[in-house]
Amino acid sequence: MTLLTMFGRSYYSFVNYLGSLAMLLAEIIESLVRGKIRMRKVIAQVYEIGYSSQPVVIITGAFTGAVLAAQGLFQLQGLGMESMGGAMVSVGMLRELGPTLTGLMLAGRVGAAMSAEIGTMQVTEQIDALRSMSVHPVDFLVTPRLIAMMLSVPLLITESAAFGILASWVVGTQAFGVPEAWWEFRTSEHTDMSDIYIALVKGAVFGFLIVLISCNEGLKASRGAVGVGQGTTRAMVFSSLAILITNFFLTMLMNLVFPTGVAG
């Protein structure tokens, strides 16, 4: 009975959490339909989400591409296929590592900040003050962040993948001595628009999940500073888990729609 009780409580909590996300999503859709978009807030969030996140995204992408190239070339050297290193990194960064790592970095940096900021407003009754002034909290706090995320994520993913591919070129051609012509030929031969489509679709989904989960945690915050801290932690953890789980299903689906090596 104890085991069943624990399972029932976990299941109830999970369903209840999904319900809160669905309610927030409905409010976001309603806000977008009403067209109450606050451009100043959107621009401020684009700076915070997009511009300020560039260093961490670029460094992550560059060193991921470099490590992937080095590890791949150690294996490919024994097969005499060193020239395929560039293609491996290019496809890997666009289809998987670029969107996923960018999403995880944003979940840790941006998602936690969103939850902390909105949670602080919630526990200090600033959100109640917005309601008293006939300002809907979703219009003012959530929708601008969602729009800014949708605008910023494609550029951040592009930067992450581009610097990863560039770093792999440096490692492959300079450190391992692979001829530049062969490296570039194999990279361009096995990379096409379908890889870019997958990266952008995954990035949009991951960005949406980060905003939805982080803002939901902020709006539910209670019990003062302790509640804000707990909500921030849950926002980062739940966003990261959602990205990793969703990535698997998106990979299975998108590779059926855009098979590797087939032009888009």
PDB file of C-alpha atoms in Angstrom:
ATOM      1  CA  MET A   1       0.000   0.000   0.000  1.00  0.00           C
ATOM      2  CA  THR A   2       2.876   2.362   0.754  1.00  0.00           C
ATOM      3  CA  LEU A   3       4.318   1.765  -2.709  1.00  0.00           C
ATOM      4  CA  LEU A   4       0.932   2.336  -4.338  1.00  0.00           C
ATOM      5  CA  THR A   5       0.465   5.508  -2.315  1.00  0.00           C
ATOM      6  CA  MET A   6       3.835   6.854  -3.421  1.00  0.00           C
ATOM      7  CA  PHE A   7       3.094   5.989  -7.041  1.00  0.00           C
ATOM      8  CA  GLY A   8      -0.334   7.612  -6.831  1.00  0.00           C
ATOM      9  CA  ARG A   9       1.045  10.802  -5.334  1.00  0.00           C
ATOM     10  CA  SER A  10       3.787  11.001  -7.967  1.00  0.00           C
ATOM     11  CA  TYR A  11       1.292  10.408 -10.760  1.00  0.00           C
ATOM     12  CA  TYR A  12      -1.090  13.013  -9.337  1.00  0.00           C
ATOM     13  CA  SER A  13       1.727  15.557  -8.989  1.00  0.00           C
ATOM     14  CA  PHE A  14       2.860  14.926 -12.556  1.00  0.00           C
ATOM     15  CA  VAL A  15      -0.631  15.302 -14.020  1.00  0.00           C
ATOM     16  CA  ASN A  16      -1.228  18.405 -11.914  1.00  0.00           C
ATOM     17  CA  TYR A  17       2.047  19.907 -13.168  1.00  0.00           C
ATOM     18  CA  LEU A  18       1.121  19.210 -16.786  1.00  0.00           C
ATOM     19  CA  GLY A  19      -2.227  20.862 -16.138  1.00  0.00           C
ATOM     20  CA  SER A  20      -0.555  24.019 -14.834  1.00  0.00           C
ATOM     21  CA  LEU A  21       1.660  24.130 -17.930  1.00  0.00           C
ATOM     22  CA  ALA A  22      -1.404  23.682 -20.165  1.00  0.00           C
ATOM     23  CA  MET A  23      -3.216  26.533 -18.419  1.00  0.00           C
ATOM     24  CA  LEU A  24      -0.217  28.829 -18.840  1.00  0.00           C
ATOM     25  CA  LEU A  25       0.039  27.837 -22.500  1.00  0.00           C
ATOM     26  CA  ALA A  26      -3.631  28.712 -23.014  1.00  0.00           C
ATOM     27  CA  GLU A  27      -3.032  32.138 -21.467  1.00  0.00           C
ATOM     28  CA  ILE A  28      -0.009  32.694 -23.705  1.00  0.00           C
ATOM     29  CA  ILE A  29      -2.028  31.809 -26.810  1.00  0.00           C
ATOM     30  CA  GLU A  30      -4.803  34.140 -25.669  1.00  0.00           C
ATOM     31  CA  SER A  31      -2.252  36.907 -25.151  1.00  0.00           C
ATOM     32  CA  LEU A  32      -0.817  36.424 -28.638  1.00  0.00           C
ATOM     33  CA  VAL A  33      -4.289  36.370 -30.190  1.00  0.00           C
ATOM     34  CA  ARG A  34      -5.181  39.618 -28.433  1.00  0.00           C
ATOM     35  CA  GLY A  35      -2.026  41.099 -29.927  1.00  0.00           C
ATOM     36  CA  LYS A  36      -0.924  42.779 -26.711  1.00  0.00           C
ATOM     37  CA  ILE A  37       2.785  42.635 -27.495  1.00  0.00           C
ATOM     38  CA  ARG A  38       5.025  44.997 -25.543  1.00  0.00           C
ATOM     39  CA  MET A  39       7.895  45.679 -27.931  1.00  0.00           C
ATOM     40  CA  ARG A  40      10.090  47.409 -25.359  1.00  0.00           C
ATOM     41  CA  LYS A  41       9.919  44.338 -23.155  1.00  0.00           C
ATOM     42  CA  VAL A  42      10.612  42.091 -26.161  1.00  0.00           C
ATOM     43  CA  ILE A  43      13.693  44.103 -27.143  1.00  0.00           C
ATOM     44  CA  ALA A  44      14.989  44.075 -23.570  1.00  0.00           C
ATOM     45  CA  GLN A  45      14.549  40.306 -23.404  1.00  0.00           C
ATOM     46  CA  VAL A  46      16.224  39.798 -26.793  1.00  0.00           C
ATOM     47  CA  TYR A  47      19.254  41.576 -25.358  1.00  0.00           C
ATOM     48  CA  GLU A  48      19.173  39.519 -22.169  1.00  0.00           C
ATOM     49  CA  ILE A  49      18.441  36.156 -23.805  1.00  0.00           C
ATOM     50  CA  GLY A  50      20.220  36.511 -27.126  1.00  0.00           C
ATOM     51  CA  TYR A  51      23.033  39.035 -26.935  1.00  0.00           C
ATOM     52  CA  SER A  52      24.151  38.263 -23.394  1.00  0.00           C
ATOM     53  CA  SER A  53      24.111  34.499 -24.008  1.00  0.00           C
ATOM     54  CA  GLN A  54      26.481  34.609 -26.975  1.00  0.00           C
ATOM     55  CA  PRO A  55      29.785  34.088 -25.105  1.00  0.00           C
ATOM     56  CA  VAL A  56      28.694  30.929 -23.285  1.00  0.00           C
ATOM     57  CA  VAL A  57      27.010  29.516 -26.396  1.00  0.00           C
ATOM     58  CA  ILE A  58      30.000  30.224 -28.648  1.00  0.00           C
ATOM     59  CA  ILE A  59      32.514  28.754 -26.196  1.00  0.00           C
ATOM     60  CA  THR A  60      30.342  25.667 -25.663  1.00  0.00           C
ATOM     61  CA  GLY A  61      29.867  25.114 -29.388  1.00  0.00           C
ATOM     62  CA  ALA A  62      33.523  25.686 -30.277  1.00  0.00           C
ATOM     63  CA  PHE A  63      34.983  23.303 -27.719  1.00  0.00           C
ATOM     64  CA  THR A  64      32.296  20.693 -28.360  1.00  0.00           C
ATOM     65  CA  GLY A  65      33.179  20.729 -32.056  1.00  0.00           C
ATOM     66  CA  ALA A  66      36.883  20.570 -31.265  1.00  0.00           C
ATOM     67  CA  VAL A  67      36.497  17.619 -28.875  1.00  0.00           C
ATOM     68  CA  LEU A  68      34.159  15.794 -31.257  1.00  0.00           C
ATOM     69  CA  ALA A  69      36.624  16.247 -34.106  1.00  0.00           C
ATOM     70  CA  ALA A  70      39.595  15.091 -32.042  1.00  0.00           C
ATOM     71  CA  GLN A  71      37.842  12.023 -30.665  1.00  0.00           C
ATOM     72  CA  GLY A  72      36.413  11.134 -34.062  1.00  0.00           C
ATOM     73  CA  LEU A  73      39.744  11.503 -35.824  1.00  0.00           C
ATOM     74  CA  PHE A  74      41.481   9.257 -33.294  1.00  0.00           C
ATOM     75  CA  GLN A  75      39.062   6.542 -34.398  1.00  0.00           C
ATOM     76  CA  LEU A  76      38.931   7.400 -38.106  1.00  0.00           C
ATOM     77  CA  GLN A  77      42.723   7.386 -38.482  1.00  0.00           C
ATOM     78  CA  GLY A  78      42.779   3.635 -38.041  1.00  0.00           C
ATOM     79  CA  LEU A  79      40.291   3.271 -40.890  1.00  0.00           C
ATOM     80  CA  GLY A  80      41.999   5.722 -43.221  1.00  0.00           C
ATOM     81  CA  MET A  81      38.894   7.952 -43.271  1.00  0.00           C
ATOM     82  CA  GLU A  82      40.246  11.143 -41.689  1.00  0.00           C
ATOM     83  CA  SER A  83      38.556  13.305 -44.315  1.00  0.00           C
ATOM     84  CA  MET A  84      35.137  12.273 -42.954  1.00  0.00           C
ATOM     85  CA  GLY A  85      35.813  14.065 -39.673  1.00  0.00           C
ATOM     86  CA  GLY A  86      34.383  17.343 -40.937  1.00  0.00           C
ATOM     87  CA  ALA A  87      31.176  15.718 -42.160  1.00  0.00           C
ATOM     88  CA  MET A  88      30.760  13.923 -38.839  1.00  0.00           C
ATOM     89  CA  VAL A  89      31.122  17.126 -36.830  1.00  0.00           C
ATOM     90  CA  SER A  90      28.940  19.175 -39.177  1.00  0.00           C
ATOM     91  CA  VAL A  91      26.015  16.751 -39.101  1.00  0.00           C
ATOM     92  CA  GLY A  92      26.431  16.128 -35.386  1.00  0.00           C
ATOM     93  CA  MET A  93      26.526  19.811 -34.465  1.00  0.00           C
ATOM     94  CA  LEU A  94      23.529  20.725 -36.611  1.00  0.00           C
ATOM     95  CA  ARG A  95      21.280  17.762 -35.928  1.00  0.00           C
ATOM     96  CA  GLU A  96      22.083  17.062 -32.287  1.00  0.00           C
ATOM     97  CA  LEU A  97      24.764  18.819 -30.276  1.00  0.00           C
ATOM     98  CA  GLY A  98      24.194  22.400 -31.417  1.00  0.00           C
ATOM     99  CA  PRO A  99      20.479  22.607 -30.538  1.00  0.00           C
ATOM    100  CA  THR A 100      20.724  20.378 -27.447  1.00  0.00           C
ATOM    101  CA  LEU A 101      23.734  22.042 -25.828  1.00  0.00           C
ATOM    102  CA  THR A 102      22.417  25.506 -26.650  1.00  0.00           C
ATOM    103  CA  GLY A 103      19.102  24.548 -25.064  1.00  0.00           C
ATOM    104  CA  LEU A 104      20.814  23.230 -21.935  1.00  0.00           C
ATOM    105  CA  MET A 105      22.962  26.353 -21.629  1.00  0.00           C
ATOM    106  CA  LEU A 106      19.887  28.562 -21.969  1.00  0.00           C
ATOM    107  CA  ALA A 107      17.996  26.453 -19.432  1.00  0.00           C
ATOM    108  CA  GLY A 108      20.777  27.029 -16.921  1.00  0.00           C
ATOM    109  CA  ARG A 109      21.435  30.670 -17.668  1.00  0.00           C
ATOM    110  CA  VAL A 110      18.172  32.154 -18.975  1.00  0.00           C
ATOM    111  CA  GLY A 111      15.576  29.764 -17.561  1.00  0.00           C
ATOM    112  CA  ALA A 112      16.853  30.069 -14.015  1.00  0.00           C
ATOM    113  CA  ALA A 113      16.968  33.872 -14.323  1.00  0.00           C
ATOM    114  CA  MET A 114      13.386  33.978 -15.623  1.00  0.00           C
ATOM    115  CA  SER A 115      12.112  31.854 -12.778  1.00  0.00           C
ATOM    116  CA  ALA A 116      14.022  33.844 -10.149  1.00  0.00           C
ATOM    117  CA  GLU A 117      12.864  37.226 -11.466  1.00  0.00           C
ATOM    118  CA  ILE A 118       9.197  36.280 -11.820  1.00  0.00           C
ATOM    119  CA  GLY A 119       9.277  34.318  -8.559  1.00  0.00           C
ATOM    120  CA  THR A 120      10.623  37.339  -6.684  1.00  0.00           C
ATOM    121  CA  MET A 121       7.849  39.468  -8.143  1.00  0.00           C
ATOM    122  CA  GLN A 122       5.327  36.846  -7.089  1.00  0.00           C
ATOM    123  CA  VAL A 123       6.416  36.559  -3.443  1.00  0.00           C
ATOM    124  CA  THR A 124       6.740  40.352  -3.066  1.00  0.00           C
ATOM    125  CA  GLU A 125       3.193  40.792  -4.457  1.00  0.00           C
ATOM    126  CA  GLN A 126       4.334  42.798  -7.478  1.00  0.00           C
ATOM    127  CA  ILE A 127       2.299  40.513  -9.735  1.00  0.00           C
ATOM    128  CA  ASP A 128      -0.797  41.228  -7.643  1.00  0.00           C
ATOM    129  CA  ALA A 129      -0.036  44.917  -8.122  1.00  0.00           C
ATOM    130  CA  LEU A 130       0.030  44.382 -11.888  1.00  0.00           C
ATOM    131  CA  ARG A 131      -3.395  42.758 -11.733  1.00  0.00           C
ATOM    132  CA  SER A 132      -4.728  45.659  -9.656  1.00  0.00           C
ATOM    133  CA  MET A 133      -3.638  48.000 -12.466  1.00  0.00           C
ATOM    134  CA  SER A 134      -5.461  45.828 -15.058  1.00  0.00           C
ATOM    135  CA  VAL A 135      -2.168  44.524 -16.464  1.00  0.00           C
ATOM    136  CA  HIS A 136      -2.243  40.797 -17.170  1.00  0.00           C
ATOM    137  CA  PRO A 137       0.944  39.143 -15.819  1.00  0.00           C
ATOM    138  CA  VAL A 138       1.219  36.854 -18.849  1.00  0.00           C
ATOM    139  CA  ASP A 139       1.022  39.805 -21.246  1.00  0.00           C
ATOM    140  CA  PHE A 140       3.654  41.709 -19.289  1.00  0.00           C
ATOM    141  CA  LEU A 141       6.039  38.966 -18.177  1.00  0.00           C
ATOM    142  CA  VAL A 142       5.656  35.762 -20.180  1.00  0.00           C
ATOM    143  CA  THR A 143       4.721  36.670 -23.756  1.00  0.00           C
ATOM    144  CA  PRO A 144       7.670  39.083 -24.306  1.00  0.00           C
ATOM    145  CA  ARG A 145      10.062  36.405 -23.060  1.00  0.00           C
ATOM    146  CA  LEU A 146       8.561  33.797 -25.374  1.00  0.00           C
ATOM    147  CA  ILE A 147       8.803  36.071 -28.429  1.00  0.00           C
ATOM    148  CA  ALA A 148      12.367  37.057 -27.530  1.00  0.00           C
ATOM    149  CA  MET A 149      13.340  33.405 -27.112  1.00  0.00           C
ATOM    150  CA  MET A 150      11.881  32.479 -30.508  1.00  0.00           C
ATOM    151  CA  LEU A 151      13.852  35.310 -32.109  1.00  0.00           C
ATOM    152  CA  SER A 152      17.116  34.581 -30.297  1.00  0.00           C
ATOM    153  CA  VAL A 153      17.370  30.784 -30.358  1.00  0.00           C
ATOM    154  CA  PRO A 154      17.890  30.378 -34.148  1.00  0.00           C
ATOM    155  CA  LEU A 155      20.804  32.823 -34.070  1.00  0.00           C
ATOM    156  CA  LEU A 156      22.349  31.228 -30.996  1.00  0.00           C
ATOM    157  CA  ILE A 157      22.112  27.748 -32.512  1.00  0.00           C
ATOM    158  CA  THR A 158      23.635  29.027 -35.747  1.00  0.00           C
ATOM    159  CA  GLU A 159      26.556  30.519 -33.808  1.00  0.00           C
ATOM    160  CA  SER A 160      27.057  27.376 -31.741  1.00  0.00           C
ATOM    161  CA  ALA A 161      27.084  25.090 -34.778  1.00  0.00           C
ATOM    162  CA  ALA A 162      29.209  27.464 -36.888  1.00  0.00           C
ATOM    163  CA  PHE A 163      31.918  27.841 -34.251  1.00  0.00           C
ATOM    164  CA  GLY A 164      31.836  24.099 -33.589  1.00  0.00           C
ATOM    165  CA  ILE A 165      32.384  23.357 -37.269  1.00  0.00           C
ATOM    166  CA  LEU A 166      35.107  26.012 -37.487  1.00  0.00           C
ATOM    167  CA  ALA A 167      36.893  24.624 -34.414  1.00  0.00           C
ATOM    168  CA  SER A 168      36.713  21.108 -35.875  1.00  0.00           C
ATOM    169  CA  TRP A 169      38.307  22.425 -39.088  1.00  0.00           C
ATOM    170  CA  VAL A 170      41.198  23.875 -37.080  1.00  0.00           C
ATOM    171  CA  VAL A 171      41.697  20.618 -35.171  1.00  0.00           C
ATOM    172  CA  GLY A 172      41.383  18.420 -38.249  1.00  0.00           C
ATOM    173  CA  THR A 173      43.527  20.377 -40.672  1.00  0.00           C
ATOM    174  CA  GLN A 174      46.092  21.891 -38.319  1.00  0.00           C
ATOM    175  CA  ALA A 175      46.479  19.364 -35.506  1.00  0.00           C
ATOM    176  CA  PHE A 176      45.836  16.138 -37.439  1.00  0.00           C
ATOM    177  CA  GLY A 177      47.116  17.270 -40.836  1.00  0.00           C
ATOM    178  CA  VAL A 178      44.027  16.381 -42.885  1.00  0.00           C
ATOM    179  CA  PRO A 179      44.184  18.168 -46.274  1.00  0.00           C
ATOM    180  CA  GLU A 180      41.940  21.223 -46.219  1.00  0.00           C
ATOM    181  CA  ALA A 181      40.427  20.493 -49.631  1.00  0.00           C
ATOM    182  CA  TRP A 182      39.333  16.996 -48.616  1.00  0.00           C
ATOM    183  CA  TRP A 183      37.999  18.184 -45.263  1.00  0.00           C
ATOM    184  CA  GLU A 184      35.922  20.960 -46.818  1.00  0.00           C
ATOM    185  CA  PHE A 185      34.710  18.752 -49.683  1.00  0.00           C
ATOM    186  CA  ARG A 186      33.456  16.011 -47.355  1.00  0.00           C
ATOM    187  CA  THR A 187      31.838  18.556 -45.059  1.00  0.00           C
ATOM    188  CA  SER A 188      29.896  20.256 -47.841  1.00  0.00           C
ATOM    189  CA  GLU A 189      29.040  16.920 -49.471  1.00  0.00           C
ATOM    190  CA  HIS A 190      27.324  15.531 -46.363  1.00  0.00           C
ATOM    191  CA  THR A 191      25.726  18.731 -45.056  1.00  0.00           C
ATOM    192  CA  ASP A 192      22.544  20.123 -46.583  1.00  0.00           C
ATOM    193  CA  MET A 193      19.494  22.204 -45.744  1.00  0.00           C
ATOM    194  CA  SER A 194      17.757  19.333 -43.989  1.00  0.00           C
ATOM    195  CA  ASP A 195      20.383  19.497 -41.231  1.00  0.00           C
ATOM    196  CA  ILE A 196      19.696  23.205 -40.758  1.00  0.00           C
ATOM    197  CA  TYR A 197      15.929  22.622 -40.712  1.00  0.00           C
ATOM    198  CA  ILE A 198      16.313  20.066 -37.931  1.00  0.00           C
ATOM    199  CA  ALA A 199      18.521  22.407 -35.894  1.00  0.00           C
ATOM    200  CA  LEU A 200      16.037  25.271 -36.153  1.00  0.00           C
ATOM    201  CA  VAL A 201      12.986  23.129 -35.359  1.00  0.00           C
ATOM    202  CA  LYS A 202      14.668  21.615 -32.318  1.00  0.00           C
ATOM    203  CA  GLY A 203      15.847  25.022 -31.158  1.00  0.00           C
ATOM    204  CA  ALA A 204      12.340  26.488 -31.401  1.00  0.00           C
ATOM    205  CA  VAL A 205      10.858  23.596 -29.402  1.00  0.00           C
ATOM    206  CA  PHE A 206      13.576  23.751 -26.746  1.00  0.00           C
ATOM    207  CA  GLY A 207      13.234  27.515 -26.381  1.00  0.00           C
ATOM    208  CA  PHE A 208       9.480  27.196 -25.986  1.00  0.00           C
ATOM    209  CA  LEU A 209       9.879  24.552 -23.282  1.00  0.00           C
ATOM    210  CA  ILE A 210      12.368  26.695 -21.358  1.00  0.00           C
ATOM    211  CA  VAL A 211      10.067  29.720 -21.292  1.00  0.00           C
ATOM    212  CA  LEU A 212       6.944  27.712 -20.457  1.00  0.00           C
ATOM    213  CA  ILE A 213       8.519  25.744 -17.603  1.00  0.00           C
ATOM    214  CA  SER A 214      10.597  28.592 -16.152  1.00  0.00           C
ATOM    215  CA  CYS A 215       7.802  31.150 -16.164  1.00  0.00           C
ATOM    216  CA  ASN A 216       5.381  28.609 -14.703  1.00  0.00           C
ATOM    217  CA  GLU A 217       7.777  27.945 -11.827  1.00  0.00           C
ATOM    218  CA  GLY A 218       8.155  31.669 -11.218  1.00  0.00           C
ATOM    219  CA  LEU A 219       4.415  32.300 -11.191  1.00  0.00           C
ATOM    220  CA  LYS A 220       3.888  29.457  -8.696  1.00  0.00           C
ATOM    221  CA  ALA A 221       6.595  30.638  -6.282  1.00  0.00           C
ATOM    222  CA  SER A 222       5.623  31.017  -2.632  1.00  0.00           C
ATOM    223  CA  ARG A 223       7.133  30.988   0.868  1.00  0.00           C
ATOM    224  CA  GLY A 224       9.531  33.864   0.263  1.00  0.00           C
ATOM    225  CA  ALA A 225      13.183  33.430  -0.657  1.00  0.00           C
ATOM    226  CA  VAL A 226      13.092  29.677  -0.021  1.00  0.00           C
ATOM    227  CA  GLY A 227      10.277  29.219  -2.524  1.00  0.00           C
ATOM    228  CA  VAL A 228      12.059  31.356  -5.111  1.00  0.00           C
ATOM    229  CA  GLY A 229      15.233  29.282  -4.737  1.00  0.00           C
ATOM    230  CA  GLN A 230      13.322  26.017  -5.034  1.00  0.00           C
ATOM    231  CA  GLY A 231      11.426  27.265  -8.065  1.00  0.00           C
ATOM    232  CA  THR A 232      14.665  28.351  -9.744  1.00  0.00           C
ATOM    233  CA  THR A 233      16.184  24.922  -9.170  1.00  0.00           C
ATOM    234  CA  ARG A 234      13.086  23.148 -10.479  1.00  0.00           C
ATOM    235  CA  ALA A 235      12.994  25.424 -13.535  1.00  0.00           C
ATOM    236  CA  MET A 236      16.559  24.527 -14.494  1.00  0.00           C
ATOM    237  CA  VAL A 237      16.206  20.801 -13.770  1.00  0.00           C
ATOM    238  CA  PHE A 238      12.782  20.352 -15.364  1.00  0.00           C
ATOM    239  CA  SER A 239      13.760  22.382 -18.441  1.00  0.00           C
ATOM    240  CA  SER A 240      16.923  20.333 -18.921  1.00  0.00           C
ATOM    241  CA  LEU A 241      15.061  17.042 -18.530  1.00  0.00           C
ATOM    242  CA  ALA A 242      12.333  18.206 -20.894  1.00  0.00           C
ATOM    243  CA  ILE A 243      14.960  19.127 -23.498  1.00  0.00           C
ATOM    244  CA  LEU A 244      16.733  15.765 -23.260  1.00  0.00           C
ATOM    245  CA  ILE A 245      13.517  13.732 -23.389  1.00  0.00           C
ATOM    246  CA  THR A 246      11.974  15.801 -26.173  1.00  0.00           C
ATOM    247  CA  ASN A 247      15.209  15.637 -28.145  1.00  0.00           C
ATOM    248  CA  PHE A 248      14.928  11.850 -28.436  1.00  0.00           C
ATOM    249  CA  PHE A 249      11.438  11.960 -29.897  1.00  0.00           C
ATOM    250  CA  LEU A 250      12.279  14.896 -32.174  1.00  0.00           C
ATOM    251  CA  THR A 251      15.347  13.023 -33.433  1.00  0.00           C
ATOM    252  CA  MET A 252      13.270   9.975 -34.303  1.00  0.00           C
ATOM    253  CA  LEU A 253      10.616  12.076 -36.014  1.00  0.00           C
ATOM    254  CA  MET A 254      12.858  14.534 -37.837  1.00  0.00           C
ATOM    255  CA  ASN A 255      15.136  11.824 -39.219  1.00  0.00           C
ATOM    256  CA  LEU A 256      12.097  10.197 -40.794  1.00  0.00           C
ATOM    257  CA  VAL A 257      11.126  13.515 -42.383  1.00  0.00           C
ATOM    258  CA  PHE A 258      14.688  14.577 -43.260  1.00  0.00           C
ATOM    259  CA  PRO A 259      16.911  11.504 -43.644  1.00  0.00           C
ATOM    260  CA  THR A 260      20.653  12.101 -43.325  1.00  0.00           C
ATOM    261  CA  GLY A 261      22.247  13.055 -46.598  1.00  0.00           C
ATOM    262  CA  VAL A 262      18.987  13.849 -48.398  1.00  0.00           C
ATOM    263  CA  ALA A 263      18.754  17.413 -49.605  1.00  0.00           C
ATOM    264  CA  GLY A 264      15.975  19.552 -48.175  1.00  0.00           C
TER     265      GLY A 264
END
